[in-house]
PDB file of C-alpha atoms in Angstrom:
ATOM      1  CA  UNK U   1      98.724 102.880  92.664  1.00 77.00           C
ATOM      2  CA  UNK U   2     102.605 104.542  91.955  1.00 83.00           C
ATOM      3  CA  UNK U   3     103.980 103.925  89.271  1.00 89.00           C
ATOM      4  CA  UNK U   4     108.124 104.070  89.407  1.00 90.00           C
ATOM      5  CA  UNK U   5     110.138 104.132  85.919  1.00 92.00           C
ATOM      6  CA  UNK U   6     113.337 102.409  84.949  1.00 91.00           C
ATOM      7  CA  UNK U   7     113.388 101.815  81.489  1.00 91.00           C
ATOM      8  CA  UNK U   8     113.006 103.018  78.059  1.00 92.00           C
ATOM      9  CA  UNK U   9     111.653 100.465  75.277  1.00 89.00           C
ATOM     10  CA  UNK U  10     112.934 101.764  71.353  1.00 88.00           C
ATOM     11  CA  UNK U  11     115.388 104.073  70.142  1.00 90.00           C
ATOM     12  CA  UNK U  12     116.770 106.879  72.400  1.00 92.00           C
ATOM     13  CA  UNK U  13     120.311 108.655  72.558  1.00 94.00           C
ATOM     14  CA  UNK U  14     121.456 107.018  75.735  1.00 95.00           C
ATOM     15  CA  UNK U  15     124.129 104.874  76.217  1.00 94.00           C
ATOM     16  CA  UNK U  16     124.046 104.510  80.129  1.00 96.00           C
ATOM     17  CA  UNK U  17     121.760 103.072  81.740  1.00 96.00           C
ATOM     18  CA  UNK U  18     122.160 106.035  84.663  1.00 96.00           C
ATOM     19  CA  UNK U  19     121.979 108.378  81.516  1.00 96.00           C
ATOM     20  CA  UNK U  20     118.124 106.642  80.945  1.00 96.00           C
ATOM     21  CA  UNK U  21     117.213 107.327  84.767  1.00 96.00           C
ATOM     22  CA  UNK U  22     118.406 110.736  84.657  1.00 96.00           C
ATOM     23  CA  UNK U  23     116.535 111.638  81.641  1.00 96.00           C
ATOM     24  CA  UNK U  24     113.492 109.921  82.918  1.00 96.00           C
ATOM     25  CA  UNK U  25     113.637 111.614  86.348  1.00 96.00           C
ATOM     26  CA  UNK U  26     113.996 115.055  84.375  1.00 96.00           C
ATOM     27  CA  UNK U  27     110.979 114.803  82.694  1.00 95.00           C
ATOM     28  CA  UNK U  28     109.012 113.888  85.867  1.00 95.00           C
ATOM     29  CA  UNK U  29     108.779 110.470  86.571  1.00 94.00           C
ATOM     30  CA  UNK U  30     109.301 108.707  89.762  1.00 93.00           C
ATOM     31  CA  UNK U  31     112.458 106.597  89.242  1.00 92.00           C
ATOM     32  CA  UNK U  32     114.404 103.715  90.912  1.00 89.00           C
ATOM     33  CA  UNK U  33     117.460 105.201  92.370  1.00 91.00           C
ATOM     34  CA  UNK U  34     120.584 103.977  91.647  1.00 93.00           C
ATOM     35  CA  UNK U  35     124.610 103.449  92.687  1.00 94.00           C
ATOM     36  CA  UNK U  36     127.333 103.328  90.106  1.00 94.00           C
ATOM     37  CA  UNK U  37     130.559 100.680  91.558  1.00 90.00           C
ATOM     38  CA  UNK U  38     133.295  98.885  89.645  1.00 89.00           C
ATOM     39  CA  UNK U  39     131.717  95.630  88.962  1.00 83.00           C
ATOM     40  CA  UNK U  40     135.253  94.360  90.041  1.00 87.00           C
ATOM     41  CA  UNK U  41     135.037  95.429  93.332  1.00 89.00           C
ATOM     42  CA  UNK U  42     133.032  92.602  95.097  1.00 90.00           C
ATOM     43  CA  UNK U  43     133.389  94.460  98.579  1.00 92.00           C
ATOM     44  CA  UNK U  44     131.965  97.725  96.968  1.00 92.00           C
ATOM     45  CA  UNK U  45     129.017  96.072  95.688  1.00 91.00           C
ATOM     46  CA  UNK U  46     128.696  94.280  99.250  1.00 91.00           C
ATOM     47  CA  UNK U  47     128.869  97.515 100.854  1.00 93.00           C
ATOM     48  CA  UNK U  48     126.291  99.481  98.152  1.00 93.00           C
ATOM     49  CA  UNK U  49     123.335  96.536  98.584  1.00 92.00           C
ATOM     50  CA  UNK U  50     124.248  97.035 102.453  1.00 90.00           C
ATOM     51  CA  UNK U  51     123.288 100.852 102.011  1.00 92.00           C
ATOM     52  CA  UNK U  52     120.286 100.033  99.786  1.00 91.00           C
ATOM     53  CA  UNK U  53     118.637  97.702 102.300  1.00 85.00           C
ATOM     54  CA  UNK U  54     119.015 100.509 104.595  1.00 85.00           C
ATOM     55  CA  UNK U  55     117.463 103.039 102.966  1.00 87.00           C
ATOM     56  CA  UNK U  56     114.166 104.114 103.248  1.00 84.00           C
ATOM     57  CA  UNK U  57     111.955 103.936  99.956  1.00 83.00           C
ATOM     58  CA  UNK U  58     108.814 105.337  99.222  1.00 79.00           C
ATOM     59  CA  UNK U  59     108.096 101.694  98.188  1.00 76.00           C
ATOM     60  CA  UNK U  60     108.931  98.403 100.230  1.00 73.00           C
ATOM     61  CA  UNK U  61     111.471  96.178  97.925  1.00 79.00           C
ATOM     62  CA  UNK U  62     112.971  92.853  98.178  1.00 80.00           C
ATOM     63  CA  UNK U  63     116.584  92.969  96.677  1.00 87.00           C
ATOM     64  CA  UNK U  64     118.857  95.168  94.062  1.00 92.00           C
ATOM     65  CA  UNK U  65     119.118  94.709  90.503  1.00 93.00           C
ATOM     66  CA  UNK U  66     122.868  94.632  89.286  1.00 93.00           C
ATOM     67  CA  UNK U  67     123.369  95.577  85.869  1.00 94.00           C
ATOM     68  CA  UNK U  68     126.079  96.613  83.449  1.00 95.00           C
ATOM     69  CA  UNK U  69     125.312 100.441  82.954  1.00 95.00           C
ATOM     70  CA  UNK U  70     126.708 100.154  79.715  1.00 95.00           C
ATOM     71  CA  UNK U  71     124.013  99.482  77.889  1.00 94.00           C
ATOM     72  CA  UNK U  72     125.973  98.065  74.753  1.00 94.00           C
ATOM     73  CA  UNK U  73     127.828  95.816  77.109  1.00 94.00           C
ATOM     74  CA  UNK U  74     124.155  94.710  78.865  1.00 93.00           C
ATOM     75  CA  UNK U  75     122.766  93.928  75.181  1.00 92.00           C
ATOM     76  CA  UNK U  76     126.174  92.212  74.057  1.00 94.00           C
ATOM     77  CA  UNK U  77     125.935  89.756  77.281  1.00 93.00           C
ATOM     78  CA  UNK U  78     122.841  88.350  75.346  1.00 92.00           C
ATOM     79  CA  UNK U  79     119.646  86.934  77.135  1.00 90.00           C
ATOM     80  CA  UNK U  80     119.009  83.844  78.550  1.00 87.00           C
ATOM     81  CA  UNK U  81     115.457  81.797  78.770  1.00 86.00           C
ATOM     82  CA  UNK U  82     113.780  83.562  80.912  1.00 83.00           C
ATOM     83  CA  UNK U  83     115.913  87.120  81.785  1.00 85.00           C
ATOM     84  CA  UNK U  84     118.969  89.015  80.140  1.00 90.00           C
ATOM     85  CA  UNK U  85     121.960  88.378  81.285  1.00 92.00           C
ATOM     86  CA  UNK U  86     123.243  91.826  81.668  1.00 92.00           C
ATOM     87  CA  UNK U  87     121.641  91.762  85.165  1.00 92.00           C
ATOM     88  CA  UNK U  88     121.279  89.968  88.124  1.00 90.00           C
ATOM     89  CA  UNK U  89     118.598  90.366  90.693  1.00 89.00           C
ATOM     90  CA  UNK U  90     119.983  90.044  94.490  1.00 89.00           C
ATOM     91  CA  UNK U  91     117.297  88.808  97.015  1.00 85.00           C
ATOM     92  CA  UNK U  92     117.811  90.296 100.323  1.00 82.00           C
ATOM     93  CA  UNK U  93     117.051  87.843 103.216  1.00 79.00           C
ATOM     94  CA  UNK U  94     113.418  87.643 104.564  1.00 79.00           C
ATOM     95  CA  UNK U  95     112.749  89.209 108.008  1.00 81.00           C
ATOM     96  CA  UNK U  96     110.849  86.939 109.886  1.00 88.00           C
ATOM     97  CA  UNK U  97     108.989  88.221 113.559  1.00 92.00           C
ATOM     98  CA  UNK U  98     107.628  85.323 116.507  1.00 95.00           C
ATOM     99  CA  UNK U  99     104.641  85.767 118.043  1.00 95.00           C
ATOM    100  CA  UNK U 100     101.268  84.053 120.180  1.00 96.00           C
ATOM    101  CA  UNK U 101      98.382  83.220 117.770  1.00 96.00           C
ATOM    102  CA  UNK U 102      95.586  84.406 119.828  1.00 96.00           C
ATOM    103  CA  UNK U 103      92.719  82.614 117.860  1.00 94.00           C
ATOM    104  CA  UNK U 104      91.574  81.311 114.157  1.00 94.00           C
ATOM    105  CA  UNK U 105      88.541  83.238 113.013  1.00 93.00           C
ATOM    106  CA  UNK U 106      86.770  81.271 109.944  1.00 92.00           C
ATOM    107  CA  UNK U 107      85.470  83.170 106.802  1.00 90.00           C
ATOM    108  CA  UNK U 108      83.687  82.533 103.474  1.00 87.00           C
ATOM    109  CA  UNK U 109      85.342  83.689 100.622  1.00 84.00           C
ATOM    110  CA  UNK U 110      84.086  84.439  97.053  1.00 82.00           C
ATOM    111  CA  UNK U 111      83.666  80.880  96.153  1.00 81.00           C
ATOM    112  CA  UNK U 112      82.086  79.587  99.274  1.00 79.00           C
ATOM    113  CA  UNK U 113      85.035  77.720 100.745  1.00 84.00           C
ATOM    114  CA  UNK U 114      85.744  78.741 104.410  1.00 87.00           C
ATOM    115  CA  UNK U 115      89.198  80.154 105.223  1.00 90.00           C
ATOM    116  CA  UNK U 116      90.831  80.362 108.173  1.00 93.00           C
ATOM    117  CA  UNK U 117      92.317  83.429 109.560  1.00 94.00           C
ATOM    118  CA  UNK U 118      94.793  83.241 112.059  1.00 95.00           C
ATOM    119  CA  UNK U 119      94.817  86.673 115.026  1.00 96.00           C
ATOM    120  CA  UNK U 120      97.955  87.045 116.550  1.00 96.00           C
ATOM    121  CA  UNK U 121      99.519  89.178 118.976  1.00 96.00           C
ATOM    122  CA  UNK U 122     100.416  92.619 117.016  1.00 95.00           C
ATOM    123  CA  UNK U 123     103.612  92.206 115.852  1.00 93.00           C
ATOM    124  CA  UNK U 124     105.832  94.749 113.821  1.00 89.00           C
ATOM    125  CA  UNK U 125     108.035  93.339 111.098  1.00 87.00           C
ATOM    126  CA  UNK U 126     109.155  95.162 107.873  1.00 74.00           C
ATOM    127  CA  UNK U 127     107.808  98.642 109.106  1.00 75.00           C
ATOM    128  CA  UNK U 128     104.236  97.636 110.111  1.00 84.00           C
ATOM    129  CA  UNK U 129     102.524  95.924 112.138  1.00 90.00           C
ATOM    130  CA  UNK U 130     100.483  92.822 111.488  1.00 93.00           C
ATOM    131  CA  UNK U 131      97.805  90.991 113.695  1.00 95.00           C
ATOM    132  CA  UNK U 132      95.995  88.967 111.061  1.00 94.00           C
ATOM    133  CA  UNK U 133      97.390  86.560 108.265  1.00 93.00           C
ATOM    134  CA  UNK U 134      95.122  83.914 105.858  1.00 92.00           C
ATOM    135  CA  UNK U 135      95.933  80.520 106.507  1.00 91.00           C
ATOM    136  CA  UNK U 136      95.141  79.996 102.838  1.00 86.00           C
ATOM    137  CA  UNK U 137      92.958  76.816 103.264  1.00 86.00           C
ATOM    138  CA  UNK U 138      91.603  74.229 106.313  1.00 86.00           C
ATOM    139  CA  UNK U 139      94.370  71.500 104.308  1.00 87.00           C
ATOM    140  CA  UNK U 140      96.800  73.671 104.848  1.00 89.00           C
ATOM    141  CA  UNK U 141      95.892  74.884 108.264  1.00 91.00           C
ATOM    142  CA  UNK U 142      96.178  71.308 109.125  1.00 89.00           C
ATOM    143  CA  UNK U 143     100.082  70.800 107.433  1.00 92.00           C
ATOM    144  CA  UNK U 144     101.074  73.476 109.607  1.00 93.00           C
ATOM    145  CA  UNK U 145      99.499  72.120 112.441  1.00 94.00           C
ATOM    146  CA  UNK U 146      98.577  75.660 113.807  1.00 95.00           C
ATOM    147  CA  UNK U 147      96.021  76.613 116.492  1.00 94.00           C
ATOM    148  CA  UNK U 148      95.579  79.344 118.941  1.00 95.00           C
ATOM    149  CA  UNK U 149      97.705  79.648 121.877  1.00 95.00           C
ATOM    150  CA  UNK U 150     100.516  78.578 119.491  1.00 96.00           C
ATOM    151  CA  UNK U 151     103.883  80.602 118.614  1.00 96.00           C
ATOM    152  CA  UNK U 152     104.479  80.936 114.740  1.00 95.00           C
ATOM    153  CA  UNK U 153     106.972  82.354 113.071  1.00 95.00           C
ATOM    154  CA  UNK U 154     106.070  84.514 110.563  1.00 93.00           C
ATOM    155  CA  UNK U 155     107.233  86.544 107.127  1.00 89.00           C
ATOM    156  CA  UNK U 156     105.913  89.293 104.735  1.00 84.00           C
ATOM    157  CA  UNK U 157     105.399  87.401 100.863  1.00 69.00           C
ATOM    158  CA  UNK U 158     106.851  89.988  98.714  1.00 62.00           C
ATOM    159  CA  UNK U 159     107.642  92.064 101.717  1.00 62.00           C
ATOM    160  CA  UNK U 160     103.333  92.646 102.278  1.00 73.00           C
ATOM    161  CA  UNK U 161     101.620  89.451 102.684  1.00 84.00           C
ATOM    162  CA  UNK U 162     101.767  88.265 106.164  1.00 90.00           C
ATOM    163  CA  UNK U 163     102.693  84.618 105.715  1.00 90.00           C
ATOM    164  CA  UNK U 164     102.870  81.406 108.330  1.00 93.00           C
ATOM    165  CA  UNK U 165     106.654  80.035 108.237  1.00 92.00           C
ATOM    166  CA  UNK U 166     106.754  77.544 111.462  1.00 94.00           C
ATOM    167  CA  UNK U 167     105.026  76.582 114.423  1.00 96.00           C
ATOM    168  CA  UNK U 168     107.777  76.804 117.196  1.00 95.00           C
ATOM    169  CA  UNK U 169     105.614  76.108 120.132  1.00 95.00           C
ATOM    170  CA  UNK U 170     102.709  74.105 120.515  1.00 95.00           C
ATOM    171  CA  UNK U 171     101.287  74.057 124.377  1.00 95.00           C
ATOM    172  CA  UNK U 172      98.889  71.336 125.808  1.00 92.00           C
ATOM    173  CA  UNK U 173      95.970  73.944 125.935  1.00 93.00           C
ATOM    174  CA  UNK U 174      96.107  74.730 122.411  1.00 93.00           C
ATOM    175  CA  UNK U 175      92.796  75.371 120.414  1.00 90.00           C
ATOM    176  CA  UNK U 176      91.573  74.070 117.494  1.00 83.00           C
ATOM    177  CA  UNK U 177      88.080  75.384 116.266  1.00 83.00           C
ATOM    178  CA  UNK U 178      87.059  73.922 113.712  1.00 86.00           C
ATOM    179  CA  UNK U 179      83.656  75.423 112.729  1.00 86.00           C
ATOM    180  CA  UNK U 180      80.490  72.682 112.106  1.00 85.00           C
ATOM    181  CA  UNK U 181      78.368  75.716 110.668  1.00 85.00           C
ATOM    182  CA  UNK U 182      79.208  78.422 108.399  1.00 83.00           C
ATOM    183  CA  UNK U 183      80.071  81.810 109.567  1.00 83.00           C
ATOM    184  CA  UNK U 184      78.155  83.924 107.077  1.00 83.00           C
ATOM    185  CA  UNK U 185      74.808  81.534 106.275  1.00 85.00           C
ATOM    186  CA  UNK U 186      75.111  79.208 109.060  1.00 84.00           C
ATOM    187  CA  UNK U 187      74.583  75.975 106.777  1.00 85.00           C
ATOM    188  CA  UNK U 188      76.283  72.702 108.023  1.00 86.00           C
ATOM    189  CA  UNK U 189      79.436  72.519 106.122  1.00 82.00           C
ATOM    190  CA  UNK U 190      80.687  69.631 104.716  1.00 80.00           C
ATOM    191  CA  UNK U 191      84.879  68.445 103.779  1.00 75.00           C
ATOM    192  CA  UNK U 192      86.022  68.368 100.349  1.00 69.00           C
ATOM    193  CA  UNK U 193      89.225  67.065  98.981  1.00 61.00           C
ATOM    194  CA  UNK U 194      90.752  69.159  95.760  1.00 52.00           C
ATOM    195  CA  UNK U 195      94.130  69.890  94.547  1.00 38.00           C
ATOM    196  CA  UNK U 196      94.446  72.545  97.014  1.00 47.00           C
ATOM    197  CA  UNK U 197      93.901  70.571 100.133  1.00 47.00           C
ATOM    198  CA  UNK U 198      91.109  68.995 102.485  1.00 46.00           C
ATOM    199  CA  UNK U 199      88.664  72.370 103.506  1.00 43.00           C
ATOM    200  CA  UNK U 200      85.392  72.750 105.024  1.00 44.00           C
TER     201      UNK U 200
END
């Protein structure tokens, strides 16, 4: 676990926020990094969250955080119900990777519902390389309509969780193995219906 610091809570001498990182990276912290532009200058801030999507981290991240680095200025634009409105956080658009789903292995998780995890063919997307994602539950397994020998489309949650977007391709030879028995105990397993979908 990293911990990367951007902020000081109480009184301090600082009047920028760049003034706040500088001081925090000075006395050893790991800090965010940051660009200074004209807040005016709509093409300058298009070409500064260009550079920052391009730049490698030591952390993965989703978007930017634009902010007045006046920090008077941030605290006189006020707050609104759920964030101030000195800032605005910019989402960068998900990367999304194809690829064959090889087969749907079944496990128990801590509860004793079974799970279905879907193999597919390594695929690298957002610097590494994923062969495995959860299919969350058998309810939602089936509202994808996923089985092996499909192609999916697939994202990264938060730029880490592998997550099923689309089924793009679904071939006559498909497979759909739905287990009768559980994988860890072997007992017959049974469907229940719940807010979170029919599962085995």
């Amino acid at each position: 676990v990293s911990f990367v610091a951007y902020k000081l809570i109480g009184n301090h001498p600082f009047y920028k926020q760049s003034q706040v990182l500088d001081f925090l990276t000075e006395s050893g912290f790991q800090t965010v990094n940051y660009w200074i532009c004209n807040a005016d200058d709509v093409n300058e801030i298009k070409r500064i969250l260009e550079v920052i999507k391009n730049t490698n981290f030591d952390y993965n991240i989703d978007g930017a955080v634009i902010m007045f680095n006046d920090l008077k200025e941030f605290e006189d634009a006020g707050h609104g119900p759920k964030c101030p409105k000195g800032s605005v956080a910019y989402k960068y658009e998900t990367e999304t990777a194809t690829a064959k789903a090889l087969s749907i292995d079944w496990q128990a998780n801590r509860t004793g519902r079974i799970i279905p995890i879907l193999n597919i063919e390594p695929t690298e997307i957002g610097g590494t390389t994923v062969s495995r994602m959860t299919l969350h539950n058998f309810g939602w397994m089936q509202f994808k309509n996923v089985a092996a020998g499909d192609t999916v489309v697939f994202t990264k949650a938060n730029e880490i969780i592998p997550y099923l977007v689309e089924v793009i391709n679904r071939p006559e030879d498909r497979i759909i193995n739905i287990p009768e028995n559980c994988p860890e105990c072997g007992i017959r397993l049974v469907l229940s219906n719940d807010a979170s979908g029919n599962e085995p």
